[in-house]
PDB file of C-alpha atoms in Angstrom:
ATOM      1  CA  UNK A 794     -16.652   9.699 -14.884  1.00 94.00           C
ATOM      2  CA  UNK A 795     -16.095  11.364 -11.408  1.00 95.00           C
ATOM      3  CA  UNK A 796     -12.716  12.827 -11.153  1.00 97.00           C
ATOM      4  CA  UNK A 797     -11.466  15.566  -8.949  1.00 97.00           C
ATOM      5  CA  UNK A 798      -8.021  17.161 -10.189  1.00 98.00           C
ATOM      6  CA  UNK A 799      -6.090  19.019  -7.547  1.00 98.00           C
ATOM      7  CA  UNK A 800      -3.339  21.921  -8.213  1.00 97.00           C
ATOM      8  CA  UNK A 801       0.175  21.084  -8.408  1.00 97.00           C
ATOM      9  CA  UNK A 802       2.960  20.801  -5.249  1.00 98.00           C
ATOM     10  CA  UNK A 803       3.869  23.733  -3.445  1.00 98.00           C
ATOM     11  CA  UNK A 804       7.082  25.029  -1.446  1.00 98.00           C
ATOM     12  CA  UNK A 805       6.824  27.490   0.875  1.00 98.00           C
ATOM     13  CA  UNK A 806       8.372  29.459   3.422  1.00 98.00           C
ATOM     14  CA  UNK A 807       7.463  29.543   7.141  1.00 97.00           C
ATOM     15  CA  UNK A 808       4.947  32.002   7.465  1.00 97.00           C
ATOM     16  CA  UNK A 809       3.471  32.171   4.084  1.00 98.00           C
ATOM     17  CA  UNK A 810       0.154  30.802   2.747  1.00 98.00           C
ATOM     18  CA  UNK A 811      -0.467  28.532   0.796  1.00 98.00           C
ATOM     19  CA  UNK A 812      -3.373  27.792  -1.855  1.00 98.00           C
ATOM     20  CA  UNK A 813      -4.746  24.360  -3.508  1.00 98.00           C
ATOM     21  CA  UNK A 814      -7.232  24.200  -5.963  1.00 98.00           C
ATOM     22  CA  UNK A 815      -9.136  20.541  -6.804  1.00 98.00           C
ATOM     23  CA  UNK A 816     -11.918  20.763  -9.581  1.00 97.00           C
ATOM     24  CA  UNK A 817     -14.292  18.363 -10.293  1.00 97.00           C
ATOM     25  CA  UNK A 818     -15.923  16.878 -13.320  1.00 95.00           C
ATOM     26  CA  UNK A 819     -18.261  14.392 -14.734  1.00 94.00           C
ATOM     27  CA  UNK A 820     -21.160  15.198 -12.276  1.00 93.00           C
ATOM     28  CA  UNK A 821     -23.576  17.491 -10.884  1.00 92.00           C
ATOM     29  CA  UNK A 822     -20.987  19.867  -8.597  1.00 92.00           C
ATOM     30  CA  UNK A 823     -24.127  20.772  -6.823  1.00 90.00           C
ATOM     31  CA  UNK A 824     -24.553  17.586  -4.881  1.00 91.00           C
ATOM     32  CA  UNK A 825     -21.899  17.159  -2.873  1.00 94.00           C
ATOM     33  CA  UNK A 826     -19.753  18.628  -0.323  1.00 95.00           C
ATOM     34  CA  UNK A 827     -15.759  19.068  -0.371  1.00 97.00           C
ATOM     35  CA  UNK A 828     -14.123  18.118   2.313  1.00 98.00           C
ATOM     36  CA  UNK A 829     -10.291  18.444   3.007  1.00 98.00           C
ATOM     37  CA  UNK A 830      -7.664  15.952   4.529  1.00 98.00           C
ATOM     38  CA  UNK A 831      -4.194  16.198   5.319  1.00 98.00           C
ATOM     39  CA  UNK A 832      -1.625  13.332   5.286  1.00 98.00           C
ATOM     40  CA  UNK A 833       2.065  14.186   6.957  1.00 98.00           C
ATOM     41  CA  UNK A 834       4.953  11.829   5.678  1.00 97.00           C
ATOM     42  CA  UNK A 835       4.479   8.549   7.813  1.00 96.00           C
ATOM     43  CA  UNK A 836       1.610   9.739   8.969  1.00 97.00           C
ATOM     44  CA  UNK A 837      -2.535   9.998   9.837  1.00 97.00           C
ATOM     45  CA  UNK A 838      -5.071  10.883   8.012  1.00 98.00           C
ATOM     46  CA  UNK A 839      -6.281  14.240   9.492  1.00 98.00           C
ATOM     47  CA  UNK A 840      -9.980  16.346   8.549  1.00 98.00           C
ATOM     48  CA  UNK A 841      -9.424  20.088   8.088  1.00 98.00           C
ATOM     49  CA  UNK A 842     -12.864  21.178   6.837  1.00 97.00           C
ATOM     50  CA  UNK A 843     -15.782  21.448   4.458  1.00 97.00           C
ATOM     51  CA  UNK A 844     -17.430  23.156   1.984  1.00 96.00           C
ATOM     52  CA  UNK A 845     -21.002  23.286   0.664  1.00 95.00           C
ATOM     53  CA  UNK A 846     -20.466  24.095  -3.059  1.00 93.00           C
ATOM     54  CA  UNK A 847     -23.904  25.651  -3.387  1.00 92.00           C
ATOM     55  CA  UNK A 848     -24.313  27.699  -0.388  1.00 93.00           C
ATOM     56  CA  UNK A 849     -20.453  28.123   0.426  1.00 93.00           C
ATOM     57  CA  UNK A 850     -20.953  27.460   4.068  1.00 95.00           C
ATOM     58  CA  UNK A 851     -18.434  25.790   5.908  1.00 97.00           C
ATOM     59  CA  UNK A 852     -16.952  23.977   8.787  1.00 96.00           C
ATOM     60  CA  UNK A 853     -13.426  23.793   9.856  1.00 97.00           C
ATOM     61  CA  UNK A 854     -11.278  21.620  12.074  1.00 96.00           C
ATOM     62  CA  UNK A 855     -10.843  23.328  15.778  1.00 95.00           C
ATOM     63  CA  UNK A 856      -7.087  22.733  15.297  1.00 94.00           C
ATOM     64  CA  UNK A 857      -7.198  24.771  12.117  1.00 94.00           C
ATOM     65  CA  UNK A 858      -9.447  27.594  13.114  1.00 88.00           C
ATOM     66  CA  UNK A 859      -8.505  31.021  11.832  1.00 93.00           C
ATOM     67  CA  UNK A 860      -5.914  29.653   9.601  1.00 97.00           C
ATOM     68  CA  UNK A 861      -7.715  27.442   7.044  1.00 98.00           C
ATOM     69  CA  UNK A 862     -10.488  29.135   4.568  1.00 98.00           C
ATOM     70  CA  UNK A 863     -12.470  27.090   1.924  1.00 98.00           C
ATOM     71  CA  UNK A 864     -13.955  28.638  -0.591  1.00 97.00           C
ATOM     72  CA  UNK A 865     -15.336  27.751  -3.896  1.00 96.00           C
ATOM     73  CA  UNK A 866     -15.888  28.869  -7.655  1.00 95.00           C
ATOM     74  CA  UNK A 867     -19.569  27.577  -9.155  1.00 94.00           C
ATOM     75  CA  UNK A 868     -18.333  28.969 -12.257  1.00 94.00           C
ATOM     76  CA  UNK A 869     -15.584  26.855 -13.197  1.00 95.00           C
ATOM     77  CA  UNK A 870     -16.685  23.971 -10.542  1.00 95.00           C
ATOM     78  CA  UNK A 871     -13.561  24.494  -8.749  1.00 97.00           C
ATOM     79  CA  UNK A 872     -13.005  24.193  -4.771  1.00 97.00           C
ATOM     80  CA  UNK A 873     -10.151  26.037  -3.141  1.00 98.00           C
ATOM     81  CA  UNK A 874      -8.047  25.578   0.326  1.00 98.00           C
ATOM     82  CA  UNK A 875      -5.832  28.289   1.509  1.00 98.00           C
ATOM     83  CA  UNK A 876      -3.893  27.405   4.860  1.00 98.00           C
ATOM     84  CA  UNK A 877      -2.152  30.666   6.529  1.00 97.00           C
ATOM     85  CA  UNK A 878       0.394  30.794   8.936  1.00 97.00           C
ATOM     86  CA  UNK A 879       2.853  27.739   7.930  1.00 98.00           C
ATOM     87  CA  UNK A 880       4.958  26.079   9.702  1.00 97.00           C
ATOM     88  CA  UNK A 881       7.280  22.902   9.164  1.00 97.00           C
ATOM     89  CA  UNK A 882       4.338  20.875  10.617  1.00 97.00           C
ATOM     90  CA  UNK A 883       2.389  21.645   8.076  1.00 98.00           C
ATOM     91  CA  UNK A 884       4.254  19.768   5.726  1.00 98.00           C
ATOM     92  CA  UNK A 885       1.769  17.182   4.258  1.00 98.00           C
ATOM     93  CA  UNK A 886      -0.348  15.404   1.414  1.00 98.00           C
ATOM     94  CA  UNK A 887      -3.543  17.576   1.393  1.00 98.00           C
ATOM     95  CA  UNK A 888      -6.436  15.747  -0.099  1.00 98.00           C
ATOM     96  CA  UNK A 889      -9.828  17.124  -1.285  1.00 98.00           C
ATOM     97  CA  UNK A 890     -12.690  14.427  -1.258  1.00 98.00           C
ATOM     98  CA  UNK A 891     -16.512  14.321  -2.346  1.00 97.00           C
ATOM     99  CA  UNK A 892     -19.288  13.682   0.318  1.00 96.00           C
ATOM    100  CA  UNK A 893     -22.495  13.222  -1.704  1.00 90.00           C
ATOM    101  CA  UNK A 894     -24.780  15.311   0.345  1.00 80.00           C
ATOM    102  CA  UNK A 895     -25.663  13.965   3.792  1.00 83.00           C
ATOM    103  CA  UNK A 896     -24.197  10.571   3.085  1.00 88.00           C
ATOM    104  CA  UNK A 897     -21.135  11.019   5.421  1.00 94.00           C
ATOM    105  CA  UNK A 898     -18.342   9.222   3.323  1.00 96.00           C
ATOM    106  CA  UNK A 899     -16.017  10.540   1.012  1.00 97.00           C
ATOM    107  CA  UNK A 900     -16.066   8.495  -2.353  1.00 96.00           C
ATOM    108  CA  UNK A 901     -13.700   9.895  -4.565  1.00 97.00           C
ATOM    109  CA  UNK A 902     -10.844  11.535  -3.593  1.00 98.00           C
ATOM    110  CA  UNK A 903      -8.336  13.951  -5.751  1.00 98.00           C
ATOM    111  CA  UNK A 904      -4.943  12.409  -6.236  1.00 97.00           C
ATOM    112  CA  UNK A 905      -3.076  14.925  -3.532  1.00 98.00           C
ATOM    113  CA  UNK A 906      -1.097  18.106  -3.629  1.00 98.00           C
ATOM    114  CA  UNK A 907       2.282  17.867  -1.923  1.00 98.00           C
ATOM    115  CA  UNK A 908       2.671  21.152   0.312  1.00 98.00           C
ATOM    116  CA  UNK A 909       6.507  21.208   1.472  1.00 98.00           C
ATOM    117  CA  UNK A 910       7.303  23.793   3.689  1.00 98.00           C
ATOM    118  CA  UNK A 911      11.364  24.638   4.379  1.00 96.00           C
ATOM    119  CA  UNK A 912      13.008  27.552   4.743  1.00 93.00           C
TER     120      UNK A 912
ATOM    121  CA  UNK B1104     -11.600  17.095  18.803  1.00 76.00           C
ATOM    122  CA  UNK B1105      -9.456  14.220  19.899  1.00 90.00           C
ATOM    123  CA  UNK B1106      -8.586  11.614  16.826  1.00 95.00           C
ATOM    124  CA  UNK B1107     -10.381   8.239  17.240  1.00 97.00           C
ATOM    125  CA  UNK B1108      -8.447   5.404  19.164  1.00 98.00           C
ATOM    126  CA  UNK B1109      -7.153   2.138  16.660  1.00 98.00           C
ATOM    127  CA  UNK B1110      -4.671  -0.240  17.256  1.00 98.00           C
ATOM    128  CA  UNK B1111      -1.389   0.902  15.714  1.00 98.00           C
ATOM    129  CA  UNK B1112      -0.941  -2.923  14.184  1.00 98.00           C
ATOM    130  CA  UNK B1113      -2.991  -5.947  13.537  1.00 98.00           C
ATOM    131  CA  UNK B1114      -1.815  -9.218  11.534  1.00 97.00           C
ATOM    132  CA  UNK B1115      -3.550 -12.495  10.616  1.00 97.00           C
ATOM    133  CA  UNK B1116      -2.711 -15.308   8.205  1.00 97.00           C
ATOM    134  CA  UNK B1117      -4.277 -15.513   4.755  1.00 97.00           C
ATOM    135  CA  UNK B1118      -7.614 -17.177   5.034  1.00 97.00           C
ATOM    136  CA  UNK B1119      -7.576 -15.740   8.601  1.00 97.00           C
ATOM    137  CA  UNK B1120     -10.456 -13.012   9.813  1.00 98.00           C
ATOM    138  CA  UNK B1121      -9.733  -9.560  11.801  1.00 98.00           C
ATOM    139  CA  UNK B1122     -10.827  -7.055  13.629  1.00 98.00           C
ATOM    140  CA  UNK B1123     -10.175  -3.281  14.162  1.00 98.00           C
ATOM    141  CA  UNK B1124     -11.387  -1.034  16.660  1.00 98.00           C
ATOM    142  CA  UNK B1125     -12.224   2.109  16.710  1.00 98.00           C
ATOM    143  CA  UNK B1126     -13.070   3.657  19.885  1.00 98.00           C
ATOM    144  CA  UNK B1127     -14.752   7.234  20.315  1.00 97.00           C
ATOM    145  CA  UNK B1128     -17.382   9.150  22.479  1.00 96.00           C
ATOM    146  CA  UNK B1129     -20.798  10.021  22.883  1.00 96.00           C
ATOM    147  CA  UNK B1130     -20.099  13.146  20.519  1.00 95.00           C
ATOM    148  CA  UNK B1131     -19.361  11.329  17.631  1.00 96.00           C
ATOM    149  CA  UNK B1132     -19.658   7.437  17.126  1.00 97.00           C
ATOM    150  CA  UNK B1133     -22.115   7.284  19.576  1.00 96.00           C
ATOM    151  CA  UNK B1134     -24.418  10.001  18.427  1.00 95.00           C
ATOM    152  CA  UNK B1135     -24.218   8.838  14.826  1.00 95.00           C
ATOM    153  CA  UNK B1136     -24.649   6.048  12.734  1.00 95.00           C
ATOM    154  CA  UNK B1137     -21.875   8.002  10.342  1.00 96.00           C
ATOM    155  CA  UNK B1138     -18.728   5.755  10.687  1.00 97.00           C
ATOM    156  CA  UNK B1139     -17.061   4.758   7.387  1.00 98.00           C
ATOM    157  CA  UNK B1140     -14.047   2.725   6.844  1.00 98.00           C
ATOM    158  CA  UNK B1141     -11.088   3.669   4.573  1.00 98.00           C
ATOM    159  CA  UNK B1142      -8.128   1.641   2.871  1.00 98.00           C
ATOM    160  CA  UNK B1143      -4.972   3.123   2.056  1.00 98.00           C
ATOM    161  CA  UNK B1144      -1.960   1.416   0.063  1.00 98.00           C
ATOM    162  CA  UNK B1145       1.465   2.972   0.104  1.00 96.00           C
ATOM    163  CA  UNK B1146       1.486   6.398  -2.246  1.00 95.00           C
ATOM    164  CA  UNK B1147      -2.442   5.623  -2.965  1.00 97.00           C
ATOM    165  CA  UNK B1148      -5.667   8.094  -2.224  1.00 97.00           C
ATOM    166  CA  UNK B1149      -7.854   6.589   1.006  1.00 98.00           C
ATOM    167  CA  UNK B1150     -11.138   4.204  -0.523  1.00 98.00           C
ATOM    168  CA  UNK B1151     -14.038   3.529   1.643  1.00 98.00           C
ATOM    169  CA  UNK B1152     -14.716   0.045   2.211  1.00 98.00           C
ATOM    170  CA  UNK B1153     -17.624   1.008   4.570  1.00 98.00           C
ATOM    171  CA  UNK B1154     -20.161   3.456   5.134  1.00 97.00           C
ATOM    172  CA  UNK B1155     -22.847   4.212   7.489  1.00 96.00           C
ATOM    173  CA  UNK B1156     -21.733   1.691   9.779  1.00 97.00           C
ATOM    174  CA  UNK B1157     -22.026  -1.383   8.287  1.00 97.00           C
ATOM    175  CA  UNK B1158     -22.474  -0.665   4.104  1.00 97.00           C
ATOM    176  CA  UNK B1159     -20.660  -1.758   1.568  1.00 97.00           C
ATOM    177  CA  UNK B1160     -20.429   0.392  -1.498  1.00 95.00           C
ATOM    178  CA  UNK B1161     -20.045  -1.160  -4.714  1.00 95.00           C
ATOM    179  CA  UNK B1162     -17.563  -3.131  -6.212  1.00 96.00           C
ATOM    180  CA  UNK B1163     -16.208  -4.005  -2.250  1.00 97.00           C
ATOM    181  CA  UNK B1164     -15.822  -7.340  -1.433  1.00 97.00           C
ATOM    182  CA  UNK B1165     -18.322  -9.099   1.079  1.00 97.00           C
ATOM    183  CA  UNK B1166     -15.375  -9.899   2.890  1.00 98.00           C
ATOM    184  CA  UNK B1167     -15.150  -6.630   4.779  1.00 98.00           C
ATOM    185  CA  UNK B1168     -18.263  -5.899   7.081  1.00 98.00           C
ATOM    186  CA  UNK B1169     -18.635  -3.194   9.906  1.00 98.00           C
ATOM    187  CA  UNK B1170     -20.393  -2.991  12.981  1.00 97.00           C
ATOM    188  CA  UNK B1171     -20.582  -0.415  16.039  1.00 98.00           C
ATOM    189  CA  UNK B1172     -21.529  -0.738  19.741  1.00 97.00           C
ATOM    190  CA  UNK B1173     -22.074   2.140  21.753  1.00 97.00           C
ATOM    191  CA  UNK B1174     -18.740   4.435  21.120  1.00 97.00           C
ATOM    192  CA  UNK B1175     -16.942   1.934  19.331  1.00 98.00           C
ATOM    193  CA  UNK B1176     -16.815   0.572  15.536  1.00 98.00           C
ATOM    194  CA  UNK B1177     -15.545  -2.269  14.007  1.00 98.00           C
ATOM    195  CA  UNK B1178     -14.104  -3.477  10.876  1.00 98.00           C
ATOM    196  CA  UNK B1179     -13.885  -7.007   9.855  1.00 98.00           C
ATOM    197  CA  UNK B1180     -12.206  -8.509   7.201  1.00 98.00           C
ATOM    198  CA  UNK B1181     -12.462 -12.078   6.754  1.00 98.00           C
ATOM    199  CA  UNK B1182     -10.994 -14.277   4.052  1.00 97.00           C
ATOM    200  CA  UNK B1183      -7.849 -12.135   4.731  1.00 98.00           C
ATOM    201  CA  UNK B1184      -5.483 -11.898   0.951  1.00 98.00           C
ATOM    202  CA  UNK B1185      -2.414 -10.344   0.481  1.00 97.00           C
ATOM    203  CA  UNK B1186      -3.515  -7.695  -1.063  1.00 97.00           C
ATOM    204  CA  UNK B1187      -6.003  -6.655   2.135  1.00 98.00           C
ATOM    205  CA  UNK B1188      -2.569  -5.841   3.791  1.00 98.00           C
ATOM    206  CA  UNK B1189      -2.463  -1.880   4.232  1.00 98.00           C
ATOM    207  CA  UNK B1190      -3.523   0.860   6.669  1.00 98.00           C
ATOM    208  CA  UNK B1191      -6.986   1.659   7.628  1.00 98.00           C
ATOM    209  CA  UNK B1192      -8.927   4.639   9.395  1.00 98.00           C
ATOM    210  CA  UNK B1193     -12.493   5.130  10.545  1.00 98.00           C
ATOM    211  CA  UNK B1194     -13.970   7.924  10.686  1.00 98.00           C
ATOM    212  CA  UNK B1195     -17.098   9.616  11.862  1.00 97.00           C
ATOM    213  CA  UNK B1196     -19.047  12.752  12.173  1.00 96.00           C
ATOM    214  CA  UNK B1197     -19.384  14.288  15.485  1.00 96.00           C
ATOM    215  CA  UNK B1198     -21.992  16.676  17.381  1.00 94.00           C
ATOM    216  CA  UNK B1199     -20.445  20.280  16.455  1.00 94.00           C
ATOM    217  CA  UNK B1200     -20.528  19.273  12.448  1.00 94.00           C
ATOM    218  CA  UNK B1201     -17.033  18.464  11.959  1.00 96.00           C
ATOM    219  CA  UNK B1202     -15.429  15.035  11.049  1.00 97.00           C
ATOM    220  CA  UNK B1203     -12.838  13.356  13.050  1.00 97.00           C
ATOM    221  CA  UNK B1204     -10.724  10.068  11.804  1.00 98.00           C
ATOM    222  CA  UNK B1205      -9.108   7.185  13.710  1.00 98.00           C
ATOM    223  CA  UNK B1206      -5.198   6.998  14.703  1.00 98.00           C
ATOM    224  CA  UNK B1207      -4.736   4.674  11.829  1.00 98.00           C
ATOM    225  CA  UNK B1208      -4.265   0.872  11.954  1.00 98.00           C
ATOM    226  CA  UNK B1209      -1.400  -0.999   9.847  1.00 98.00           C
ATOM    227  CA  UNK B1210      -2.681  -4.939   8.946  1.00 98.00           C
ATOM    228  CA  UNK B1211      -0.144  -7.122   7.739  1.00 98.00           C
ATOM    229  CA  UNK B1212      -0.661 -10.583   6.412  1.00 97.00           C
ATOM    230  CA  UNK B1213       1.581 -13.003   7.614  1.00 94.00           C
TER     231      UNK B1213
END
């Protein structure tokens, strides 16, 4: 079965970066994109960017430009989101999802990685 | 890229139908026929409830349908149950190949 298995929570400073991985299973990695969302406490749901596993192009978020990067291993079917910069706002749920390939809806989602930052 | 406009709040009895908006411009929901619909219960992951407008993946209940007109979508749910009550987003691709989701809407059943 589809499952995609995300890295576990994270405190940080202000300032530092932070890294998430979410790897998938139980289909071709290939045929789909990664996206990632971000959820703050009592909040939205809010898109920071894609990936194309087989290519590794990408598209971010204007709000996160120049402080986001996805990237991703083919080797171990593994996607990665590193967010630079923190601050207190960035505080959040951070979500990778699959997009099957030019279907434009994510259908499985990984089960969140808590990013807390506090000095 | 400005977050697509919902109402914060919308209630109905059970056995009642809704509607949610979803209002955005002519560089995303009305460009594309790309605007899914996502459920989210407290401490849960998002699931779509509709895709390309109006489609239902499976294992969703008929009861939810979606529709769009010019920049704004819709989500219906009719039949409304106690356990429809939690918040929803839309969501839709948009002309410089990004996504962009709706302000969120919180349904309550009465």
């Amino acid at each position: 079965q589809v499952q995609l298995v995300q890295s576990g929570a994270e405190v940080k400073r202000p300032g530092a970066s932070v890294k998430v991985s979410c790897k998938a299973s139980g289909y071709n990695f290939h045929t789909s994109h990664f996206h990632w969302v971000r959820q703050a406490p009592g909040q939205g749901l809010e898109w920071m960017g894609l990936v194309n596993p087989t290519n590794g192009d990408t598209s971010y978020a204007q709000d996160f430009q120049g402080r986001v990067t996805l990237t991703r291993d083919t080797s171990t079917s593994t996607v990665h989101m590193e967010l630079s910069s923190l601050t207190s706002d960035d505080t959040a749920l951070y979500y990778c999802a699959r997009e099957i390939s030019a279907t434009f809806y994510l259908d499985y989602w990984g089960q969140g990685t808590l990013v807390t930052v506090s000095s | 890229q400005s977050a697509l406009t919902q109402p914060a709040s919308v209630s109905g009895s059970p056995g009642q139908s809704i509607t949610i908006s979803c209002t955005g411009t002519n560089s995303d929901i009305g460009n594309y026929n790309s605007v899914s619909w996502y459920q989210q219960h407290p401490g849960k992951a998002p699931k779509v409830m509709i895709y390309g407008v109006s489609n239902r993946p499976s294992g969703v209940s008929n009861r939810f349908s979606g529709s769009k007109s010019g920049n704004t979508a819709s989500l219906t749910i009719s039949g409304l149950q106690a356990e429809d009550e939690a918040d929803y987003y839309c969501t839709s691709y948009t002309t410089i190949n990004t996504y962009v989701f709706g302000t969120g809407t919180k349904v309550t059943v009465l």
